[in-house]
Every structure is written in structure tokens, then in C-alpha cells.
PDB file of C-alpha atoms and ligand atoms in Angstrom:
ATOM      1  CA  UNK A   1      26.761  10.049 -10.643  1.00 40.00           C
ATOM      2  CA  UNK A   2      23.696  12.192  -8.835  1.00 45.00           C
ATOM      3  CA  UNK A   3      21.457  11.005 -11.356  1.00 46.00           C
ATOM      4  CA  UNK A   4      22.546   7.019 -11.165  1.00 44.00           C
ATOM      5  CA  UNK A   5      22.136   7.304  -7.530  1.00 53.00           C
ATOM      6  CA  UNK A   6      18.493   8.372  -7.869  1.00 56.00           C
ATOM      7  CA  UNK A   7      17.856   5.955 -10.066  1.00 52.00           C
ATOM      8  CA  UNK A   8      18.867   3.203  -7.655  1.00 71.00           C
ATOM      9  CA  UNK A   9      16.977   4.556  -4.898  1.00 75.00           C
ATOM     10  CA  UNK A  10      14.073   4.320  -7.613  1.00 79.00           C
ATOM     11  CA  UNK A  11      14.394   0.798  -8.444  1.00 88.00           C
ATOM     12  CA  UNK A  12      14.427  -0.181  -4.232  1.00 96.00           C
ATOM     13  CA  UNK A  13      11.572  -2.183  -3.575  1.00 98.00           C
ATOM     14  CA  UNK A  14       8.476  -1.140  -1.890  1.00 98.00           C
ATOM     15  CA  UNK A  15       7.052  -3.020   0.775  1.00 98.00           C
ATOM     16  CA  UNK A  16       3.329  -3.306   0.847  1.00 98.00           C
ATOM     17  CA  UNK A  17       0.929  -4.455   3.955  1.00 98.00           C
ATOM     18  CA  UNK A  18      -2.608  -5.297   3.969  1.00 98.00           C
ATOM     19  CA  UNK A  19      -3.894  -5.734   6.864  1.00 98.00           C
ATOM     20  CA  UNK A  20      -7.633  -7.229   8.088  1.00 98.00           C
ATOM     21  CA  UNK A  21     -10.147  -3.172   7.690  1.00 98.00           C
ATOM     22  CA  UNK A  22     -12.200  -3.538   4.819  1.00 98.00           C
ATOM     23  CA  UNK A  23     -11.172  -2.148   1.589  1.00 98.00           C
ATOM     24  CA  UNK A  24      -8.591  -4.786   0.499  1.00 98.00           C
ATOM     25  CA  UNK A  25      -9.220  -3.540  -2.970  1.00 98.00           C
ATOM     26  CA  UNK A  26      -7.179  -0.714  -2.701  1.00 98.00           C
ATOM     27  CA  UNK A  27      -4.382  -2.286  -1.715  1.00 98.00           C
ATOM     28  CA  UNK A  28      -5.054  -4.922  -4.317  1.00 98.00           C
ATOM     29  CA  UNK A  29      -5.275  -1.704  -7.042  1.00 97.00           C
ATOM     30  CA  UNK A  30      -1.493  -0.570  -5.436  1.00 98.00           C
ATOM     31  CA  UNK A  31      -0.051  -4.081  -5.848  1.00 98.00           C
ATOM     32  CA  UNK A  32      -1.212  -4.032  -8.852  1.00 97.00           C
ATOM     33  CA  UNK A  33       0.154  -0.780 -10.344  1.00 97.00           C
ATOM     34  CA  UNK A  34       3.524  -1.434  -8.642  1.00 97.00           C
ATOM     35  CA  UNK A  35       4.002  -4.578 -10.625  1.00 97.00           C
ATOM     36  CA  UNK A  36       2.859  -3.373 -13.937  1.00 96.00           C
ATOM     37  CA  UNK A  37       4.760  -0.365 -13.775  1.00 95.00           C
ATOM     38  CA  UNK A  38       7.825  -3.374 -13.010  1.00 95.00           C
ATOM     39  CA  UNK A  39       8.395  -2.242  -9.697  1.00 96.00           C
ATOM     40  CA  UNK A  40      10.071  -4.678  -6.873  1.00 98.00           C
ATOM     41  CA  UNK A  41       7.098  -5.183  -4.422  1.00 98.00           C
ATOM     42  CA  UNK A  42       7.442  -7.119  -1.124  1.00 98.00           C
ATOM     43  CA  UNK A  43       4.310  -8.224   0.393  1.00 98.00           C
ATOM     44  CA  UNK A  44       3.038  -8.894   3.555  1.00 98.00           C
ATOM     45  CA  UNK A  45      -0.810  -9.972   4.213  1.00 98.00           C
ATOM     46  CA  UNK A  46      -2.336 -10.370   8.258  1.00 97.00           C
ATOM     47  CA  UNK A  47      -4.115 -13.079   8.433  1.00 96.00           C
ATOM     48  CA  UNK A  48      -6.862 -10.804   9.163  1.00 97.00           C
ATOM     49  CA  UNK A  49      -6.452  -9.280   5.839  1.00 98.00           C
ATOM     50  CA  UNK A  50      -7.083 -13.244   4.078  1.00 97.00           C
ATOM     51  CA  UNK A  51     -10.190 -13.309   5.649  1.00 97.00           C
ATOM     52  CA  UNK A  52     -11.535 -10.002   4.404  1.00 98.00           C
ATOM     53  CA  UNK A  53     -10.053 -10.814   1.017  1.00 97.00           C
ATOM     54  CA  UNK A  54     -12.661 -13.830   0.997  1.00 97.00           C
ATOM     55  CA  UNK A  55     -15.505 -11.363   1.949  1.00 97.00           C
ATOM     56  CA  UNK A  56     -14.814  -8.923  -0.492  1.00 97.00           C
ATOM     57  CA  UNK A  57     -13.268 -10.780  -3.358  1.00 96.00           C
ATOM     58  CA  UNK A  58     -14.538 -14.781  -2.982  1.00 95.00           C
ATOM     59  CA  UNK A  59     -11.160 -15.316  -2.378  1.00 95.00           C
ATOM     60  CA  UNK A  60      -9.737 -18.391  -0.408  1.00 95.00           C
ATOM     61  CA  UNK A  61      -6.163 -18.169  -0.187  1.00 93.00           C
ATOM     62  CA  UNK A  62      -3.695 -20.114   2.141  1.00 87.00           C
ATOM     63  CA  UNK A  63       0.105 -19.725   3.393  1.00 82.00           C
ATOM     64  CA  UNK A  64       1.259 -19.807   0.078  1.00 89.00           C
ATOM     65  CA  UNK A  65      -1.447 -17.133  -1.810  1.00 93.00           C
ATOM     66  CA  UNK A  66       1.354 -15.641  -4.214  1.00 95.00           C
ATOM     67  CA  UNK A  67       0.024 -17.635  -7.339  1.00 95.00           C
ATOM     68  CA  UNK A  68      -3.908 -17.385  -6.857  1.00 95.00           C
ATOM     69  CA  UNK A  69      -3.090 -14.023  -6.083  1.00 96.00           C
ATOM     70  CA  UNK A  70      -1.348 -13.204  -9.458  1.00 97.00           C
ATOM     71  CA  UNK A  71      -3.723 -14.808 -11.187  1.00 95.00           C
ATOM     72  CA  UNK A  72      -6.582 -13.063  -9.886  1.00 95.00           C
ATOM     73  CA  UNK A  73      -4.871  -9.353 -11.048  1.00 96.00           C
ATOM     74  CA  UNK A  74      -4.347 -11.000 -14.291  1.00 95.00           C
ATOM     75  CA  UNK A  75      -0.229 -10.572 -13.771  1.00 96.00           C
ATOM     76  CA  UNK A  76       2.494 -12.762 -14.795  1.00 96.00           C
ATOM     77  CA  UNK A  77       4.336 -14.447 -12.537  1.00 94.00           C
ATOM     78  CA  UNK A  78       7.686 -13.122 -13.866  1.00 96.00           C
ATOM     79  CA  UNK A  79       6.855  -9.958 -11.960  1.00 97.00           C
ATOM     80  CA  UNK A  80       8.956  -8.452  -9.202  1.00 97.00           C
ATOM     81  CA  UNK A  81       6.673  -9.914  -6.131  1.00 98.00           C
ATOM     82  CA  UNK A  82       7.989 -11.280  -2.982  1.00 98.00           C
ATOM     83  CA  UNK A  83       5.513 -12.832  -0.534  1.00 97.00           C
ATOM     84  CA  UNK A  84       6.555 -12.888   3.042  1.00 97.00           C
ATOM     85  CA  UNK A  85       5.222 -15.514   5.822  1.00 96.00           C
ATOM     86  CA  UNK A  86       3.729 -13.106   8.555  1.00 96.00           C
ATOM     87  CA  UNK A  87       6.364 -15.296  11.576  1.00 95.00           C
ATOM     88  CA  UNK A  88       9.720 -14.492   9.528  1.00 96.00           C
ATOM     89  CA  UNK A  89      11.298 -12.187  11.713  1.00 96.00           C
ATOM     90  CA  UNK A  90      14.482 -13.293   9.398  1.00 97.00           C
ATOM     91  CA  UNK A  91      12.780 -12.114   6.624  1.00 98.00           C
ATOM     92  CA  UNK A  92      14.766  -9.310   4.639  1.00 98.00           C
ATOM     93  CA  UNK A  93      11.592  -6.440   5.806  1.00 98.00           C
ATOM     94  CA  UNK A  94      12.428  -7.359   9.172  1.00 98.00           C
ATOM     95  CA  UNK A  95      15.932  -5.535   8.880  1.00 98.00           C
ATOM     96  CA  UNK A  96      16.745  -1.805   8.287  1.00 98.00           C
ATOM     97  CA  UNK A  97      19.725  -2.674   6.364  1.00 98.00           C
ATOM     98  CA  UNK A  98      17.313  -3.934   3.691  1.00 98.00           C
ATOM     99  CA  UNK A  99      16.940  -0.846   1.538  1.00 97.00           C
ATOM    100  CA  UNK A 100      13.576  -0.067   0.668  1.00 98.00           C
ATOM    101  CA  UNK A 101      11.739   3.022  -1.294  1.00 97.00           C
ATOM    102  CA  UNK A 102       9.452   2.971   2.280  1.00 98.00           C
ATOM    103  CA  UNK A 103       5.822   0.548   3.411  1.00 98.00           C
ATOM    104  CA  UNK A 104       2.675   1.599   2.595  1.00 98.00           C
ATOM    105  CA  UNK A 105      -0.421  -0.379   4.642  1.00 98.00           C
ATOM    106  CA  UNK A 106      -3.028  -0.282   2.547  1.00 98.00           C
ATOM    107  CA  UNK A 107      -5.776  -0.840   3.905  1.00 98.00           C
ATOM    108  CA  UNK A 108      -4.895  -0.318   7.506  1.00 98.00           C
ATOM    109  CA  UNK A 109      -6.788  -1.817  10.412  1.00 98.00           C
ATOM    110  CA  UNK A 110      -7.187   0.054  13.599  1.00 98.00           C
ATOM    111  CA  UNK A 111      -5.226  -2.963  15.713  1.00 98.00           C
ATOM    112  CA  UNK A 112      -2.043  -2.641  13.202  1.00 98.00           C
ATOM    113  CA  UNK A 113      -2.656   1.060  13.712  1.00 98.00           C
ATOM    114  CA  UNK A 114      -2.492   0.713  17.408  1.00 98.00           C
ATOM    115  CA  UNK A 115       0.667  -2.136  17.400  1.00 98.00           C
ATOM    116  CA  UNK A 116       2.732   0.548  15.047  1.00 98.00           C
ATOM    117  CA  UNK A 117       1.859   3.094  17.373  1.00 98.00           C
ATOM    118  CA  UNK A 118       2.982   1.082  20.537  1.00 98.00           C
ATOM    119  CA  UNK A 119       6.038  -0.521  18.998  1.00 96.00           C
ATOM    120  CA  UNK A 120       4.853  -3.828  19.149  1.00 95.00           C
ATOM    121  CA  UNK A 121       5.812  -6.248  16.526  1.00 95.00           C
ATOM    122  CA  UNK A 122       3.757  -9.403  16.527  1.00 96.00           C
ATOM    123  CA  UNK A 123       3.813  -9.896  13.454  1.00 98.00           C
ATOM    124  CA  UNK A 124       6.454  -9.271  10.514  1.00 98.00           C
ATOM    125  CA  UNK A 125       4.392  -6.485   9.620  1.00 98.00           C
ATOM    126  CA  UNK A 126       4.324  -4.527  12.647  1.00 98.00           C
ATOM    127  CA  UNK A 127       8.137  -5.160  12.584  1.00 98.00           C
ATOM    128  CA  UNK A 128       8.862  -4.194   9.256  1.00 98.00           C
ATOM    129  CA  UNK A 129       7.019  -0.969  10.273  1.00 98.00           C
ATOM    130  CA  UNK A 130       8.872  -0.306  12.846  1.00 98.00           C
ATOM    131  CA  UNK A 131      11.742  -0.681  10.567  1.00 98.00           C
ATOM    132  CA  UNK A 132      10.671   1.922   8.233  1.00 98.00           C
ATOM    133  CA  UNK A 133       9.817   4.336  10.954  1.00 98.00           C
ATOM    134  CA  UNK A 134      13.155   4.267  12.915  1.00 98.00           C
ATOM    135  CA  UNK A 135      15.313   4.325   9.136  1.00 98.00           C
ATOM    136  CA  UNK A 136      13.699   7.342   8.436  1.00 98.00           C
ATOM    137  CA  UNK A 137      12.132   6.207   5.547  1.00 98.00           C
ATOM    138  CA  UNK A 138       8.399   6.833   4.208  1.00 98.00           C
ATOM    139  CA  UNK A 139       5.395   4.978   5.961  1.00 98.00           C
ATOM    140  CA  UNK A 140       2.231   5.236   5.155  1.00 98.00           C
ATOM    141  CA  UNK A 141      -0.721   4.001   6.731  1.00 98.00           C
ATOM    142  CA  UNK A 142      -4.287   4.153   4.934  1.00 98.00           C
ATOM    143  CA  UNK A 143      -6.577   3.980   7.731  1.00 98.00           C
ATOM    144  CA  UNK A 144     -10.531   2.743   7.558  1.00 97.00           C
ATOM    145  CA  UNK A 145     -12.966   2.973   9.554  1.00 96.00           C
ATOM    146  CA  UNK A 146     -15.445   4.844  10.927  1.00 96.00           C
ATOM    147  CA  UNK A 147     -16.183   6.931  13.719  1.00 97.00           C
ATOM    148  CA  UNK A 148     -13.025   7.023  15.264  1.00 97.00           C
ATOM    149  CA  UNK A 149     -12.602   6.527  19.041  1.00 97.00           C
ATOM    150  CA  UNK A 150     -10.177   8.695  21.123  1.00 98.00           C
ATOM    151  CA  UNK A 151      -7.564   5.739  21.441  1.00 98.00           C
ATOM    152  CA  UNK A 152      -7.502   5.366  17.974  1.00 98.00           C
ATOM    153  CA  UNK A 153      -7.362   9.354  17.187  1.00 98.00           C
ATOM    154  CA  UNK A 154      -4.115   9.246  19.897  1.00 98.00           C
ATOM    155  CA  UNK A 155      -2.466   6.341  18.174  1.00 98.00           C
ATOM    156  CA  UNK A 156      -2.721   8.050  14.781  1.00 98.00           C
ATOM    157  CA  UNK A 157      -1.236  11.884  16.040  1.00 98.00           C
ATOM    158  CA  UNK A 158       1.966   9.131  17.391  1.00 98.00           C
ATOM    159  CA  UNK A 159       2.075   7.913  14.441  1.00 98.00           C
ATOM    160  CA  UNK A 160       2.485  10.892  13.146  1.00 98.00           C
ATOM    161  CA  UNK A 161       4.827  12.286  15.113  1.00 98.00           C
ATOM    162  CA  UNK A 162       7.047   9.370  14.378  1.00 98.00           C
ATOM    163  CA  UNK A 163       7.054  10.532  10.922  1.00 98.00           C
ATOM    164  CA  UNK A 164       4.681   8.619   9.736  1.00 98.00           C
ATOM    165  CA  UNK A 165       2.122   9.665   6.862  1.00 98.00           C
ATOM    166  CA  UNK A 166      -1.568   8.859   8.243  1.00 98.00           C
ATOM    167  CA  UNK A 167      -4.282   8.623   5.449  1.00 98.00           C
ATOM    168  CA  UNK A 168      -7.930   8.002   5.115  1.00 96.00           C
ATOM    169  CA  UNK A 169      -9.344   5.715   2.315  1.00 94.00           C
ATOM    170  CA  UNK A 170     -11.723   8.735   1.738  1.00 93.00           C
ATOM    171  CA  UNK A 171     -12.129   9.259  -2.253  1.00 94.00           C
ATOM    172  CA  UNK A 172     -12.585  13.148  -3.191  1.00 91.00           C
ATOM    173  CA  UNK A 173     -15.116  14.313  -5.628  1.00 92.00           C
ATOM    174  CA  UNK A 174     -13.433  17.242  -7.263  1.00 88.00           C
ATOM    175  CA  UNK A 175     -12.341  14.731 -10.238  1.00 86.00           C
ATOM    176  CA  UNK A 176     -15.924  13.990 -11.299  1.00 88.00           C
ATOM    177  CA  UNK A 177     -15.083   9.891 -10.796  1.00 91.00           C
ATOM    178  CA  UNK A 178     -17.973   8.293 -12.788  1.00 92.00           C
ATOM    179  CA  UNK A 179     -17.129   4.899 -11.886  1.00 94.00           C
ATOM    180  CA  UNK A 180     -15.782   2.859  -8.485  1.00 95.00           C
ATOM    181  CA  UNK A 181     -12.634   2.107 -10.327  1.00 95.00           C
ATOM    182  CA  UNK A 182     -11.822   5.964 -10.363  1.00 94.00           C
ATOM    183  CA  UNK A 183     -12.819   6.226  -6.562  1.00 95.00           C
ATOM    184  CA  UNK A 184     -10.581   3.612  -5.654  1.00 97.00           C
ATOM    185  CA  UNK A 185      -7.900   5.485  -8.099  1.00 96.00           C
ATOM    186  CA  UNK A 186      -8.109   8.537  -6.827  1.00 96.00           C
ATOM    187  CA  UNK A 187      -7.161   7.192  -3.147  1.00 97.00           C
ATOM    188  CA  UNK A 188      -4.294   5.119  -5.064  1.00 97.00           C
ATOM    189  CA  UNK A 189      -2.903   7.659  -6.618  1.00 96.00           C
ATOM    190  CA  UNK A 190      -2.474   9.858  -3.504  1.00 97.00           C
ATOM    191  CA  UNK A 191      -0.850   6.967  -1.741  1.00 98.00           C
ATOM    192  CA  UNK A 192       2.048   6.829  -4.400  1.00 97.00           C
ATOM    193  CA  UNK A 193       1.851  10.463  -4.412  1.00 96.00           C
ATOM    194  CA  UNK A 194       3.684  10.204  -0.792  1.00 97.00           C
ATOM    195  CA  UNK A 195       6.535   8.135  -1.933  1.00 97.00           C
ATOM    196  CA  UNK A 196       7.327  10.599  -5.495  1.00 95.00           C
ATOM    197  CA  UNK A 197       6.376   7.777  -7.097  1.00 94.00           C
ATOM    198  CA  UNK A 198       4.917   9.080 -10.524  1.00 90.00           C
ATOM    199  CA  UNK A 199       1.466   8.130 -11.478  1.00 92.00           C
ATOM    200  CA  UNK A 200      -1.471   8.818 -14.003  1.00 90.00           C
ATOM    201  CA  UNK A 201      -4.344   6.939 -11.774  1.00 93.00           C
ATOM    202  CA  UNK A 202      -6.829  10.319 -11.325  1.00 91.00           C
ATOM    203  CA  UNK A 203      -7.629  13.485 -12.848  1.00 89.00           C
ATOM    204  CA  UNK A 204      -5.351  15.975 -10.880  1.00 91.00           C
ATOM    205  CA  UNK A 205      -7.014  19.369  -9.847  1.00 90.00           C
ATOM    206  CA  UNK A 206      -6.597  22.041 -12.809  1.00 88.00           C
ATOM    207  CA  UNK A 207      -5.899  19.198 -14.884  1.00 85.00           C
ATOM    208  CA  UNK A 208      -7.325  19.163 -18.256  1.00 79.00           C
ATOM    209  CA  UNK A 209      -7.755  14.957 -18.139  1.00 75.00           C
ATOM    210  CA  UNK A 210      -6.228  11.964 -16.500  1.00 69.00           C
ATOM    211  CA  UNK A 211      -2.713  10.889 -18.092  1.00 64.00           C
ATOM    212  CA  UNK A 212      -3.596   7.446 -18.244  1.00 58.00           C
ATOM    213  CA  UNK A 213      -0.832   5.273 -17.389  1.00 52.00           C
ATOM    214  CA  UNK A 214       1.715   7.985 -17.553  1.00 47.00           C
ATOM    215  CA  UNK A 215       3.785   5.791 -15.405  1.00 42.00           C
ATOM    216  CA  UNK A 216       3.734   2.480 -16.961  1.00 45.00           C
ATOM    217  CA  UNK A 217       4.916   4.414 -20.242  1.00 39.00           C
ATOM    218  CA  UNK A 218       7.715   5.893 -18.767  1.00 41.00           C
ATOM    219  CA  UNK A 219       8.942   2.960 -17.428  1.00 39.00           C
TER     220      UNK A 219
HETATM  221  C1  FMN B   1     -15.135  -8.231   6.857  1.00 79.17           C
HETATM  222  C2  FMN B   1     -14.326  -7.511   7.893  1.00 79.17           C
HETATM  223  C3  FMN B   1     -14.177  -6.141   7.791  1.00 79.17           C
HETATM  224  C4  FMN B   1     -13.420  -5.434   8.735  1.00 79.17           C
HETATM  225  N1  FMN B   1     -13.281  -4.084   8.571  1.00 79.17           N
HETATM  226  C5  FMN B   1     -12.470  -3.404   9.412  1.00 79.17           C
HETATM  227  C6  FMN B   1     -12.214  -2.027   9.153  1.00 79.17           C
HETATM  228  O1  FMN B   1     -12.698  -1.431   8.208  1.00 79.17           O
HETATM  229  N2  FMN B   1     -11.355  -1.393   9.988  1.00 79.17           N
HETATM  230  C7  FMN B   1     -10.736  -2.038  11.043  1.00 79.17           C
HETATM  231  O2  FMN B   1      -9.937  -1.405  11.727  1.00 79.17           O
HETATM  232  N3  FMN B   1     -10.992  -3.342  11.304  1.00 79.17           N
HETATM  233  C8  FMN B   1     -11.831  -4.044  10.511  1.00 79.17           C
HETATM  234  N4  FMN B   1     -12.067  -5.381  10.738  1.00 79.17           N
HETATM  235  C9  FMN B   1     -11.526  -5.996  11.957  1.00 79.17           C
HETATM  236  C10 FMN B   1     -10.065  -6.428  11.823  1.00 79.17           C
HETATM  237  O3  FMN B   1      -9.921  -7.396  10.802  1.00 79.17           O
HETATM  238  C11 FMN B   1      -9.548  -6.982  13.151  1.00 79.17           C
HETATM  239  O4  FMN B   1      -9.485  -5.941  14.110  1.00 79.17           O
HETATM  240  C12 FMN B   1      -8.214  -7.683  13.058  1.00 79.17           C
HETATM  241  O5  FMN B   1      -7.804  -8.065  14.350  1.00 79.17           O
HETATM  242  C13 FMN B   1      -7.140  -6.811  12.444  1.00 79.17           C
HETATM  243  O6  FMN B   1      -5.949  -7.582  12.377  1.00 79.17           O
HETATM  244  P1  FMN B   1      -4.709  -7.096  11.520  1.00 79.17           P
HETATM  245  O7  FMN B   1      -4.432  -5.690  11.916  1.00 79.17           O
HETATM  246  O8  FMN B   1      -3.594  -8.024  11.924  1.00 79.17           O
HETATM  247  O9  FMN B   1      -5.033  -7.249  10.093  1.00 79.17           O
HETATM  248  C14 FMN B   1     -12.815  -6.111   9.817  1.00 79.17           C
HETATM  249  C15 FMN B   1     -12.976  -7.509   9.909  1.00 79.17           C
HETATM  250  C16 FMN B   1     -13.720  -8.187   8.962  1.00 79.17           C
HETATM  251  C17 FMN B   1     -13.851  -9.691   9.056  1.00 79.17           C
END
């Protein structure tokens, strides 16, 4: 009975926000390894986040982005992605009785930073935040950008103290990465390290190698 109730709370989906800092490929990379590894993802993208998606990827995508957006990580479109318009406060993120394994906003820009830190929700994804913060459950927020001002420093400690997990896309060295790919891995990885979520995406420390895609075999 313990057991089948884990596995439920396993199969809840994850809600994923990317929001308008630069760095939209790790958050691509996440989407990405959620649906391969066949887990429920809903997603939310600013509109902030479309236009840095056509500076860093020479991609144009409108309202509806779900399809060009499959097709560009080479996924089928049987997999378990919902795509939420950014006004749907009726949207099933927007409610804590939704169950969900917890929001990860990846990248995260210094403004949603600041609206999650002041409760405001002008957007679905400042609300679903909010959501995730007050239910207890696991948010994390990948922040980029450098130097940081003081505002921004206070917003993240509130964060914080809300319960929420504040990260940096900064990539360590320690696992020799030899290409991009493993940089943006490494800072993957760690992400779904915060939610238990089981992954071979980097060389561990005191790890003999990687275990490549220990979690899409499991699955
Ligand atoms: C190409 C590009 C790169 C940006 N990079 C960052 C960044 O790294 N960090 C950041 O906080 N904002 C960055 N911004 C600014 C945000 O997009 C802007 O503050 C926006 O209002 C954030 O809105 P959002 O939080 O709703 O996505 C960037 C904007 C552009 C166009």
C-alpha cells in the first residue's frame, strides 16, 4: 500500500516555467528529459521567455507553440505535455488541489524572481508558483544573471524562506564536461536532483562514469 502510494506521487506531473533570462536551453534540456523519461509535464512559457527562445534557438513560436516545440526536441506528440495559455487563471496549475510532483523555473528571470517573491501573480506562472509555495510542495527557481543587485539578493533569501529552492545556472567543473551539452547537463541534473527525481545526466563526484540514461531505463 506504502509502496503504491509512492508510486502515484511519482507519476504526478511536474510543472515546468520558462521564463524571459537567457539560457532557455536548459529548460529546453529539462522538458526534454521529463518527456522521454514519460513523465506528465505541464508547461508554462512568459512571453518574455518566446522572445529569448527566438534569440537563442531561431525560434518563432506563437500562442499555440506546443507542436513546433515538439518538433524541434525531436519528441512525439503522444508525449505527456500540457501547454498552458499564460491568462488561464482556470487553468488546473492555477489550483493547489491539482496535485503536482512541485514547479521548477528554469531559466528564471529576475522580474518572475521578484513577482514570486512579492506574491504577485500576473501571470499563470507567478500563480502557479504561488501555488506550489503555499502547498508545501517543491519549487525551484534557476536564477541567471549576473551581478546581482541588493533587491534581487533580498527577493531570493524570501524566496527562500518560503521554502523555496534558489539555484544558479552555474555549471561545476569537477566532472571534467568536455562538451556544452555536459555543462548544460550537469545544471539539469541538479535541478531534478531537488525533486528525487532519478537521473543519469552528469558524472556524479566519486563516480567512476556517467550512468547514461539511468532514468529513461528504469522507466
Ligand atoms: C535576449 C534576452 C536575454 C535576457 N536575459 C536575461 C537574463 O539572463 N536574466 C534576466 O533576469 N532577464 C533577462 N532578460 C530580460 C527579461 O526577459 C525581462 O526582464 C522580462 O521582463 C522577464 O519577463 P518574465 O519574467 O515574464 O519572463 C533578457 C531579455 C532578452 C530579450
Amino acid at each position: 500500500m506504502g509502496q503504491d502510494q509512492d508510486k502515484k506521487a511519482d507519476d504526478l506531473p511536474f510543472v515546468v516555467a520558462i521564463t524571459g533570462a537567457s539560457g532557455a536551453i536548459y529548460g529546453m534540456r529539462l522538458l526534454q528529459y521529463l518527456l522521454e523519461s514519460s513523465q506528465p509535464v505541464d508547461l508554462l512559457m512568459s512571453k518574455a521567455a518566446l522572445r529569448v527562445v527566438k534569440e537563442e534557438h531561431d525560434l518563432v513560436f506563437g500562442e499555440d507553440f506546443k507542436g513546433e516545440l515538439l518538433k524541434y526536441l525531436k519528441l512525439p506528440d503522444t508525449v505527456p505535455l500540457r501547454t498552458h495559455s499564460l491568462t488561464d487563471y482556470g487553468a488546473s496549475v492555477a489550483s493547489g488541489s491539482y496535485r503536482t510532483r512541485g514547479m521548477a523555473v528554469v531559466p528564471c528571470s529576475l522580474g518572475t524572481l521578484g513577482a514570486i517573491a512579492s506574491g504577485l501573480t500576473e501571470n499563470l506562472i507567478h500563480r502557479a508558483a504561488a501555488v506550489t509555495l503555499k502547498e508545501r510542495r517543491t519549487l525551484l527557481i534557476l536564477v541567471r544573471e549576473m551581478p546581482f543587485g541588493l533587491i534581487q539578493l533580498r527577493n531570493m533569501v524570501t524566496v527562500s524562506e518560503a521554502g523555496g529552492v534558489v539555484a544558479c545556472a552555474s555549471p561545476g567543473f569537477y566532472h571534467h564536461p568536455q562538451t556544452v551539452d555536459d555543462q548544460i547537463d550537469f545544471v539539469v541534473g541538479r535541478v531534478l536532483d531537488q525533486f528525487g527525481f532519478d537521473n543519469g545526466l552528469f558524472k556524479r563526484w566519486k563516480e567512476e562514469s556517467r550512468p547514461i540514461y539511468q532514468a529513461l531505463k528504469s522507466k
